[in-house]
Amino acid sequence: MSAPLIVGPVRCEACDPACRTFNDEPGPADLPDRSMNLEYDGDEGGVVLEGEFITCMSLSCATTGGSGVGTGSPWMPTPDNSDGVVVDPTDGALTLGVSTSNRNGVWVASMDDGTVSRLDPVSGREVGRYPSTRPGPTNGARPAYEACNWNNRGNCPSRTAVDQNFDVYVANRAFGNQGTVSKIAGSIEGCVDRNGDGVIQTSRDVNGNGVIDRASAVEFPGVNDECLLWTVDVGGRNAVPRALAVGTAATGVGDVWVGLFNTEQACRLRPDTGAAIGGCVSIAPVNPYGAVADPAGRIWFTSRAASTRALGHVNPSTGVWTMAANAPSNLVSYGMTVWSNSTLTQTYLYIAQSDNNRIFRYDVNTNSWFVRDLSSLGQYVTPRGVAASETDLWVATYTNGTGWGGGCSNRFMRLALPSLNSGSMYSATGSSCHLGIGVGFDNAVWSVAAGTQNAVRLAPDRASYVVTPGLFVSPYTYSDFIGFGLNVFANPRGNYQFVIDSECDNYRWAQLQWTASLPAGTSVEYYVRSSATTAGLATQPWLGPFTGVSPADLTVAPGPVPAGRFLEVDIRMATADRTVTPRIYDVQGTGMCDRNVYEPIGVYGQRYDASPDRPDPMDPTRELGCPRGT
């Protein structure tokens, strides 16, 4: 289309290049000794050039930008843009690896006020607090914040489980009433703007004091929190949802698995809506107390029924329940965790036997048991929560004596993996009655202390610790409340996000191209979204996955990608074998920019006047045809 350009006043001779331009900014061509400081005169004098709006129609006029090796923008993982990835210093490739990101946080349930707290994984400051239920006509939840008792009041939240997207689920036991499970989004982009005001109302520490003020509707929106996504009934009345785990998934997020203690059942929920997937499966004679997924995707449940028949798994593909071999002695389970070596030749479940000072180890590959009596290591405690790092099993010790005796403990234990043949104790002043424990992605260890209503963070170097204020009201969490077990041992994966600036409005994105190495058992998916502004990216849905051979066509499904100056890319990596990793060297976006141009083709109609002796403005405009290149 025609796009007039006004230039002047400047002395113009016929077909003078100074009165022409080949870009979309007003002004004369950039010739030596020509001033660019012009006063524009659109009424009298000046020059009008008739240009064209040129549409780029092929990759010959495309531009490319991106990140990675050789792009001028190397990979730079930070807690804000990545999880579970590191850069190999030898060649600059982006790879899977345990990072210090931890952007998901530490999620602790308070059973006596029906809330879930989110702690910053480094400082321990409370950065969010949410009701454990969103009562409504579609569920039978008790009133939010109702105090818990063991018969007929309260939602009584306990286990929390973090998924591959770092969203969190909480099981509400609701003794004598309808048990439920709720989902809380782990990032703002996963929340829902229910009131349509364009702003997500969610809990945050507005005044920065490290504690959520429940009297403030800004810091604690409560049941109106738009990151509290759903609450669904699980099982019948008084079924008591206790065990909770997230399953593995080749891509995306695994299903949610819930163990119903009183009815000896395992139930499966969709992670996006909470809708039931099939009916609940009988897992008798197990009264499920803990649950975990293993690297093969099996969902294991352990019992607290003081029996040797205390462990089994559901095969998600068939729904079939299979009992493990009988334990060597009666098992009264508390926490359970999974550990595997990098080649998966060893996969063990570790279970705390609270009533007689033991840790049970079950070998998934051989269907056999080993028991470590902690007295053989000189320790006499009541073990409850357990969590595995790459090299150690961490055990929360509730009391200083066996069988619940000896008074509250301010200690937690470290045992060597996989043998459990050596150990050491760590104590934290200002904490007591440790019941839940978890490993962070920065290798810090978190323990939840019921006696002091707080939590302890043991630093990665094990030389110092942080004790939080008394944030909780009867905390009762000892599941995978950080997500380390699922995302490192059962379903290792990571992601990295970055933004490409095309420097062109309405940029039309055409291709995504990458250089990568994918050993057997590894995978990479690319997701993208575009916007006119960087702030607008978060409001757009992710499009993908784009996979296969590079380049990917962004103009077809799972696109097309809308035009926009900015393109955000999410690289999602996974491996089934922790000895190998995908290697991403670079990722770049290619597209085309449409703009006003004044190309040296054909002839231009040029209206000019020879200032300062221009003719009367009422005189007819003189027209000249300028040949190409002048």
XYZ file of C-alpha atoms in Angstrom:
630
model
C 0.000 0.000 0.000
C 1.075 3.619 -0.451
C 2.857 5.281 2.474
C 3.736 8.960 1.950
C 6.908 10.291 3.522
C 7.328 14.023 4.090
C 10.871 15.360 4.027
C 11.997 18.991 4.261
C 12.351 21.840 4.065
C 15.708 21.194 2.438
C 17.008 22.341 -0.891
C 16.065 19.631 -3.357
C 17.097 19.366 -6.934
C 15.234 17.109 -9.261
C 15.784 13.493 -8.296
C 18.184 14.542 -5.519
C 18.969 11.465 -3.343
C 18.858 13.729 -0.312
C 15.113 13.868 -0.763
C 14.745 10.116 -0.785
C 14.916 7.439 1.907
C 14.939 3.666 1.962
C 13.661 3.118 5.477
C 10.501 3.880 7.383
C 11.805 6.872 9.369
C 11.122 10.424 8.136
C 14.239 12.193 6.937
C 16.566 12.429 3.975
C 18.915 9.696 2.916
C 21.996 9.498 5.106
C 24.425 11.198 2.756
C 27.609 13.065 3.714
C 27.203 16.723 4.634
C 23.420 16.456 4.809
C 21.841 17.695 8.000
C 19.344 15.370 9.734
C 17.961 18.178 11.907
C 14.950 19.055 9.837
C 11.790 20.965 10.397
C 8.881 19.277 8.715
C 6.525 21.321 6.602
C 3.550 19.364 5.445
C 1.580 22.316 4.191
C 4.046 24.381 2.214
C 7.242 23.156 0.723
C 8.941 19.938 1.583
C 9.084 16.734 -0.357
C 6.639 13.853 -0.443
C 7.894 10.464 -1.559
C 5.412 7.741 -2.388
C 6.725 4.492 -0.908
C 5.304 0.998 -0.438
C 4.427 -1.287 2.501
C 6.465 -4.343 1.644
C 5.353 -7.792 2.810
C 8.207 -10.236 3.306
C 7.109 -13.387 1.504
C 10.072 -15.773 1.774
C 12.881 -16.793 4.099
C 15.254 -14.806 1.884
C 14.191 -11.718 3.829
C 13.812 -13.498 7.208
C 15.742 -12.801 10.396
C 16.819 -15.168 13.180
C 17.440 -14.800 16.908
C 17.813 -17.110 19.876
C 19.996 -18.439 22.679
C 22.720 -20.993 23.168
C 26.140 -21.786 21.778
C 27.248 -19.415 19.023
C 24.256 -17.086 19.253
C 25.870 -14.382 21.362
C 23.371 -15.203 24.107
C 24.661 -18.278 26.000
C 22.494 -20.389 28.288
C 22.228 -18.782 31.722
C 20.006 -20.859 34.056
C 18.605 -18.944 37.037
C 15.954 -19.766 39.642
C 13.509 -17.640 37.647
C 13.962 -19.176 34.205
C 14.749 -22.847 34.763
C 14.490 -25.995 36.840
C 16.656 -29.106 36.856
C 19.130 -27.960 34.180
C 22.783 -26.932 34.157
C 25.304 -25.800 31.536
C 28.171 -28.147 30.656
C 31.271 -25.918 30.826
C 33.146 -28.064 28.306
C 30.935 -27.193 25.348
C 28.256 -24.813 26.631
C 25.417 -27.293 26.123
C 22.266 -27.147 28.227
C 21.792 -30.477 30.046
C 19.749 -32.046 32.786
C 21.238 -31.760 36.240
C 20.245 -31.055 39.819
C 20.188 -27.278 40.016
C 19.614 -24.773 42.781
C 16.409 -23.465 41.245
C 13.802 -24.633 43.749
C 11.275 -22.164 42.386
C 8.516 -24.538 43.456
C 8.970 -23.908 47.183
C 8.334 -25.968 50.305
C 4.678 -26.860 50.969
C 3.539 -27.587 54.541
C -0.027 -28.370 55.647
C -1.436 -27.124 58.970
C -4.163 -29.537 59.951
C -5.783 -27.486 62.730
C -6.539 -24.390 60.670
C -7.024 -26.044 57.287
C -4.277 -24.211 55.405
C -1.165 -24.933 53.332
C 1.909 -22.701 53.642
C 4.447 -22.118 50.911
C 7.973 -21.366 52.126
C 10.820 -19.811 50.199
C 13.296 -22.680 49.697
C 16.339 -20.624 50.694
C 15.221 -18.198 53.391
C 12.314 -20.146 54.877
C 10.110 -17.072 54.698
C 6.404 -17.747 54.228
C 5.585 -16.460 50.735
C 2.039 -17.810 50.416
C -0.747 -19.418 52.428
C -3.839 -21.063 51.020
C -6.956 -22.787 52.325
C -6.632 -26.536 51.894
C -10.137 -26.613 50.389
C -12.402 -24.428 48.296
C -15.811 -25.503 49.621
C -18.626 -25.305 47.105
C -21.709 -26.992 45.690
C -19.630 -29.540 43.758
C -17.806 -30.956 46.786
C -18.538 -31.994 50.348
C -15.655 -30.194 52.033
C -16.065 -28.943 55.568
C -15.923 -25.144 56.104
C -12.498 -23.732 55.376
C -10.287 -23.133 58.452
C -12.462 -25.294 60.720
C -10.298 -26.820 63.443
C -9.602 -30.521 63.044
C -10.594 -33.284 65.384
C -10.410 -37.017 64.821
C -14.166 -37.619 64.721
C -16.323 -35.125 62.886
C -14.824 -31.668 62.353
C -12.367 -29.984 60.032
C -10.834 -30.807 56.679
C -7.647 -31.922 58.469
C -5.099 -31.536 55.628
C -1.981 -33.652 55.770
C 0.028 -34.974 52.821
C 1.113 -32.614 50.068
C 2.569 -33.773 46.750
C 4.341 -31.685 44.109
C 4.019 -32.587 40.418
C 6.301 -32.198 37.393
C 4.988 -28.668 36.812
C 5.610 -27.829 40.497
C 1.926 -27.447 41.225
C 0.876 -28.961 44.548
C -1.926 -31.247 45.733
C -3.142 -31.636 49.302
C -5.150 -34.517 50.783
C -7.835 -33.519 53.298
C -8.626 -36.433 55.611
C -11.866 -34.952 57.080
C -12.404 -37.674 59.683
C -16.065 -38.687 59.839
C -16.848 -36.472 56.851
C -16.206 -36.217 53.120
C -12.515 -36.359 52.300
C -11.189 -34.237 49.451
C -8.109 -33.373 47.406
C -7.270 -29.816 46.318
C -4.831 -28.384 43.782
C -2.823 -25.172 44.196
C -0.963 -23.652 41.234
C 2.765 -23.331 41.752
C 3.126 -20.366 39.373
C 1.006 -17.358 38.480
C 0.561 -18.537 34.908
C -1.253 -21.615 36.216
C -3.803 -19.574 38.180
C -7.284 -18.645 36.933
C -8.603 -15.071 36.772
C -12.070 -15.993 38.007
C -13.383 -12.446 38.358
C -12.006 -11.336 34.992
C -10.294 -8.203 36.285
C -7.004 -9.014 34.572
C -5.170 -9.473 37.880
C -4.528 -12.715 39.764
C -5.653 -12.407 43.376
C -3.435 -14.767 45.328
C -1.597 -14.972 48.604
C 1.700 -13.099 48.787
C 3.913 -11.510 51.412
C 3.125 -7.899 50.511
C 4.878 -6.253 53.459
C 7.914 -8.523 53.192
C 7.990 -9.609 56.831
C 8.215 -13.313 55.999
C 4.802 -14.187 57.442
C 1.443 -14.164 55.663
C -0.990 -11.927 57.546
C -4.259 -13.843 57.576
C -6.152 -10.724 58.651
C -5.171 -9.029 55.374
C -7.321 -9.814 52.338
C -4.400 -8.745 50.157
C -1.913 -11.165 51.722
C -4.478 -13.915 52.320
C -7.443 -13.915 49.891
C -8.552 -17.223 51.399
C -11.113 -19.229 49.434
C -11.116 -16.468 46.786
C -7.463 -17.158 46.012
C -7.254 -17.592 42.244
C -4.337 -20.024 42.554
C -6.499 -22.450 44.565
C -7.719 -24.256 41.470
C -10.102 -26.990 42.569
C -11.333 -29.217 45.371
C -12.877 -32.607 44.606
C -14.393 -35.379 46.698
C -12.412 -38.607 46.829
C -14.155 -41.765 48.011
C -17.175 -41.809 50.271
C -17.839 -40.317 53.668
C -15.120 -41.136 56.228
C -12.946 -42.873 53.620
C -10.021 -40.709 54.891
C -7.651 -39.764 52.034
C -4.186 -40.159 53.531
C -1.593 -41.418 51.075
C -0.877 -39.063 48.155
C 1.507 -39.250 45.195
C 1.886 -38.002 41.625
C 2.526 -40.558 38.908
C 5.179 -40.443 36.222
C 4.451 -39.204 32.705
C 6.405 -39.282 29.459
C 5.364 -35.675 28.895
C 3.332 -33.187 30.865
C 2.103 -33.982 34.346
C 1.369 -37.370 35.893
C -1.984 -38.368 37.339
C -2.732 -37.875 41.030
C -3.014 -41.010 43.189
C -4.867 -41.022 46.496
C -4.936 -43.790 49.104
C -8.152 -44.097 51.144
C -7.168 -45.387 54.561
C -10.492 -46.644 55.926
C -11.760 -48.268 52.733
C -8.408 -49.740 51.567
C -8.628 -48.181 48.105
C -6.456 -46.329 45.605
C -8.070 -43.620 43.464
C -6.732 -41.876 40.370
C -7.463 -38.242 39.447
C -6.813 -36.060 36.415
C -4.239 -33.412 37.348
C -5.945 -30.641 35.383
C -9.506 -30.986 36.710
C -9.398 -33.498 39.562
C -11.930 -35.669 37.751
C -11.781 -39.352 38.640
C -10.133 -41.700 36.154
C -12.089 -44.919 36.423
C -13.210 -46.274 39.745
C -11.131 -46.633 42.883
C -9.132 -49.874 43.084
C -9.196 -52.182 46.102
C -5.736 -52.512 47.632
C -6.758 -54.695 50.573
C -5.325 -55.609 53.013
C -3.292 -52.376 52.902
C -4.617 -49.375 54.818
C -2.669 -46.793 52.795
C -0.594 -44.384 54.835
C 2.130 -43.399 52.370
C 2.453 -43.472 48.584
C 5.212 -42.995 46.024
C 5.854 -43.538 42.300
C 8.888 -45.512 41.155
C 10.864 -44.998 37.907
C 8.786 -47.679 36.155
C 5.621 -45.702 36.905
C 4.194 -48.105 39.491
C 2.356 -46.489 42.403
C 3.311 -48.001 45.756
C 1.208 -47.846 48.908
C 2.328 -48.841 52.379
C 0.178 -49.730 55.376
C 0.107 -48.783 59.029
C -1.802 -51.863 60.112
C 1.011 -53.635 62.027
C 1.201 -56.471 59.527
C 3.783 -58.173 57.367
C 1.400 -57.698 54.436
C 2.184 -54.012 54.317
C 3.220 -53.004 50.790
C 2.011 -53.279 47.212
C 1.634 -51.384 43.961
C -0.913 -50.435 41.326
C 0.081 -50.789 37.685
C -1.301 -47.594 36.083
C -1.574 -49.256 32.673
C -3.828 -52.075 33.870
C -5.167 -50.904 37.216
C -4.072 -54.222 38.735
C -3.015 -54.286 42.409
C -0.052 -56.515 43.316
C 1.187 -57.231 46.829
C 4.897 -57.191 47.577
C 6.535 -60.071 49.402
C 5.698 -60.146 53.081
C 7.873 -57.939 55.254
C 10.198 -59.826 57.643
C 8.249 -58.496 60.639
C 5.165 -56.448 61.320
C 5.471 -53.039 59.711
C 3.814 -49.973 61.242
C 4.568 -47.498 58.467
C 4.978 -43.774 58.557
C 6.905 -42.055 55.775
C 8.027 -43.736 52.546
C 10.435 -42.567 49.847
C 12.004 -43.910 46.650
C 15.675 -44.030 45.653
C 17.378 -45.422 42.560
C 20.879 -45.414 41.209
C 21.574 -43.730 37.891
C 21.292 -46.919 35.832
C 18.119 -48.129 37.598
C 19.816 -51.414 38.429
C 18.950 -50.561 42.024
C 15.559 -49.171 43.016
C 14.628 -49.202 46.684
C 11.719 -48.036 48.787
C 12.610 -46.872 52.298
C 9.888 -46.979 54.954
C 10.039 -45.650 58.508
C 8.804 -48.098 61.170
C 7.736 -45.642 63.830
C 6.964 -48.067 66.637
C 10.236 -49.965 66.978
C 13.161 -47.828 65.773
C 13.670 -49.391 62.353
C 14.003 -48.471 58.691
C 12.702 -51.063 56.230
C 14.242 -51.228 52.762
C 12.349 -52.936 49.952
C 14.166 -53.930 46.755
C 11.764 -53.309 43.873
C 13.820 -55.353 41.411
C 14.155 -58.500 43.558
C 10.975 -58.274 45.669
C 13.015 -58.635 48.854
C 13.471 -56.836 52.165
C 16.250 -55.585 54.418
C 15.739 -54.051 57.871
C 18.078 -51.641 59.636
C 17.546 -51.522 63.381
C 18.736 -48.050 64.311
C 19.937 -49.310 67.677
C 22.766 -51.000 65.768
C 23.973 -47.478 64.975
C 23.568 -46.352 68.561
C 20.319 -44.481 67.944
C 17.073 -44.920 69.869
C 14.351 -42.759 68.346
C 10.853 -42.700 66.858
C 11.367 -42.294 63.080
C 8.553 -40.733 61.050
C 9.209 -38.950 57.753
C 11.932 -40.140 55.357
C 13.403 -38.567 52.214
C 16.253 -39.593 49.920
C 18.930 -37.455 48.323
C 21.374 -38.895 45.802
C 23.631 -40.188 48.589
C 21.721 -40.107 51.870
C 18.479 -41.105 53.524
C 17.164 -38.396 55.834
C 14.940 -39.393 58.739
C 12.796 -37.120 60.916
C 12.964 -38.296 64.534
C 9.874 -37.426 66.539
C 11.035 -38.424 70.012
C 14.320 -39.190 71.732
C 13.245 -42.715 72.605
C 11.828 -45.718 70.821
C 8.112 -46.383 70.541
C 7.133 -42.723 71.057
C 8.998 -42.416 74.355
C 11.700 -40.077 75.566
C 10.141 -36.681 74.885
C 10.220 -34.487 71.776
C 13.345 -34.621 69.623
C 15.036 -31.613 68.031
C 17.080 -33.909 65.797
C 16.984 -35.572 62.421
C 19.159 -38.353 61.073
C 21.351 -38.953 58.037
C 21.948 -42.533 56.821
C 24.231 -43.662 54.001
C 22.518 -44.928 50.858
C 21.806 -47.532 49.796
C 23.242 -49.643 52.618
C 22.047 -47.736 55.726
C 25.237 -48.963 57.386
C 26.329 -45.637 58.862
C 24.676 -42.493 60.063
C 24.858 -39.219 61.936
C 22.525 -36.888 63.802
C 21.821 -33.177 63.323
C 20.114 -31.089 65.969
C 18.381 -27.732 65.591
C 17.779 -25.550 68.619
C 14.316 -24.023 68.569
C 12.639 -27.052 67.025
C 11.034 -30.169 68.475
C 9.056 -33.260 67.499
C 10.270 -33.594 63.909
C 7.776 -35.482 61.782
C 8.265 -34.617 58.104
C 11.448 -34.269 56.081
C 12.297 -33.375 52.486
C 15.286 -32.735 50.236
C 15.517 -29.519 48.220
C 16.842 -29.159 44.701
C 19.786 -27.202 46.103
C 20.594 -30.188 48.390
C 19.296 -28.409 51.481
C 17.247 -30.550 53.871
C 13.917 -29.406 55.282
C 12.349 -30.847 58.428
C 8.907 -29.975 59.806
C 8.692 -29.779 63.607
C 5.262 -30.307 65.146
C 6.221 -29.440 68.709
C 7.374 -25.923 67.817
C 5.002 -25.434 64.846
C 7.874 -24.521 62.553
C 10.395 -25.842 60.042
C 14.178 -26.160 59.852
C 16.402 -25.757 56.788
C 19.772 -27.488 57.012
C 22.148 -25.799 54.571
C 23.620 -27.792 51.653
C 27.062 -27.710 53.291
C 25.475 -29.054 56.534
C 27.336 -26.369 58.513
C 24.370 -24.168 59.433
C 20.619 -24.164 59.672
C 17.679 -21.748 59.659
C 14.676 -22.146 61.963
C 11.453 -20.486 60.836
C 9.044 -18.737 63.202
C 6.088 -20.737 64.473
C 4.134 -20.435 61.231
C 1.955 -23.517 61.431
C -1.009 -24.808 63.387
C -0.362 -28.521 63.986
C 1.734 -29.217 60.873
C 1.321 -32.756 59.611
C 3.337 -33.212 56.442
C 5.815 -35.987 55.654
C 5.285 -36.795 51.998
C 7.257 -35.514 48.966
C 6.364 -31.922 49.863
C 9.137 -30.382 47.721
C 8.907 -32.697 44.704
C 12.511 -33.909 44.752
C 11.679 -37.609 44.914
C 9.351 -37.537 41.907
C 11.393 -35.211 39.735
C 14.836 -36.692 40.444
C 14.369 -40.415 41.083
C 11.034 -41.365 39.529
C 10.627 -38.942 36.626
C 13.809 -36.859 36.066
C 13.256 -33.839 33.857
C 14.026 -30.131 33.615
C 13.156 -27.013 31.662
C 14.608 -23.696 30.521
C 12.732 -20.601 29.325
C 14.008 -17.599 27.373
C 12.618 -14.755 25.241
C 13.569 -13.765 21.682
C 13.131 -10.096 20.730
C 12.622 -9.729 16.976
C 12.780 -5.915 17.265
C 9.843 -5.737 14.880
C 6.182 -5.135 15.616
C 3.828 -7.785 14.231
C 6.739 -10.106 13.534
C 5.530 -13.250 11.801
C 7.162 -16.307 13.391
C 7.866 -19.018 10.836
C 10.256 -21.618 12.250
C 11.905 -22.854 15.420
C 15.267 -24.483 14.839
C 17.661 -26.173 17.210
C 20.916 -28.046 17.483
C 20.683 -30.914 19.959
C 21.910 -34.381 20.842
C 19.346 -36.886 22.153
C 20.789 -40.203 23.386
C 18.446 -43.180 23.598
C 15.979 -42.802 26.429
C 16.008 -39.005 26.374
C 13.551 -36.510 24.937
C 13.098 -32.791 24.361
C 9.921 -30.839 23.690
C 9.680 -27.192 22.712
C 6.764 -24.944 23.635
C 6.344 -21.333 22.487
C 4.085 -18.317 22.924
C 4.180 -14.839 21.389
C 3.101 -11.331 22.306
C 3.538 -7.687 21.370
C 5.121 -7.041 24.789
C 7.162 -9.031 27.276
C 4.511 -8.429 29.932
C 1.885 -9.889 27.638
C 3.693 -13.213 27.242
C 2.451 -14.521 30.592
C -1.160 -14.042 29.470
C -0.767 -16.210 26.370
C -1.177 -19.998 26.242
C 1.780 -22.231 25.506
C 1.659 -23.820 22.046
C 3.312 -27.202 21.581
C 4.937 -29.558 21.832
C 7.138 -29.054 18.788
C 9.348 -32.121 18.402
C 11.115 -34.219 15.798
C 13.551 -32.918 13.213
C 14.658 -29.286 13.225
C 13.313 -26.873 12.049
C 9.722 -26.963 13.281
C 7.079 -25.083 11.292
C 5.398 -22.554 13.602
C 2.647 -21.769 11.096
C 0.899 -25.141 11.440
C -0.340 -27.336 14.312
C 0.351 -27.342 17.203
C 0.509 -23.679 16.155
C 0.006 -21.422 14.348
C 1.953 -18.971 16.449
C 0.370 -15.492 16.360
C 2.388 -12.527 15.131
C 4.135 -10.493 17.806
C 7.469 -8.894 18.523
C 8.446 -11.334 21.301
C 8.622 -15.128 21.312
C 9.070 -17.048 24.571
C 10.497 -20.562 24.294
C 10.178 -23.300 26.922
C 12.618 -26.200 26.463
C 11.405 -29.285 28.342
C 13.927 -32.102 28.765
C 13.562 -35.607 30.195
C 15.481 -38.856 30.526
C 14.613 -42.400 31.491
C 18.273 -43.140 32.292
C 20.062 -40.818 34.709
C 23.445 -41.726 33.172
C 22.560 -39.826 29.985
C 20.961 -36.477 29.261
C 19.718 -34.511 26.271
C 22.187 -31.848 25.166
C 20.802 -28.631 23.708
C 23.366 -26.437 21.980
C 21.169 -23.672 20.603
C 17.533 -22.826 19.896
C 16.575 -20.042 17.487
C 13.404 -18.543 16.092
C 13.078 -17.401 12.494
C 10.442 -15.154 10.988
C 9.676 -12.196 8.793
C 9.049 -8.525 9.377
C 6.702 -6.406 7.279
C 7.557 -2.696 7.168
C 7.387 0.523 5.158
C 10.276 0.566 2.707
C 11.323 2.727 -0.191
C 13.024 0.315 -2.489
C 15.169 1.497 -5.433
C 12.957 -0.092 -8.027
C 10.884 1.389 -10.814
C 10.347 5.140 -10.605
C 9.196 7.416 -7.818
C 6.707 10.204 -8.126
C 8.592 13.034 -6.438
C 7.020 16.333 -5.482
C 9.701 18.737 -4.515
C 10.378 22.396 -4.166
C 13.664 24.170 -4.306
C 13.700 25.969 -0.963
C 14.244 28.768 -0.121
C 12.962 30.057 -3.464
C 9.953 27.777 -3.517
C 7.010 28.874 -5.655
C 3.714 30.041 -4.341
C 2.097 27.107 -2.515
C -0.972 27.566 -4.674
C 1.038 26.752 -7.772
C 0.556 23.264 -9.178
C 2.940 20.670 -7.847
C 5.720 19.834 -10.232
C 6.073 16.132 -10.977
C 9.279 14.451 -12.003
C 10.023 10.811 -12.653
C 13.272 9.661 -11.121
C 14.900 6.626 -12.671
C 15.990 3.644 -10.601
C 19.019 4.164 -8.389
C 19.020 7.957 -8.270
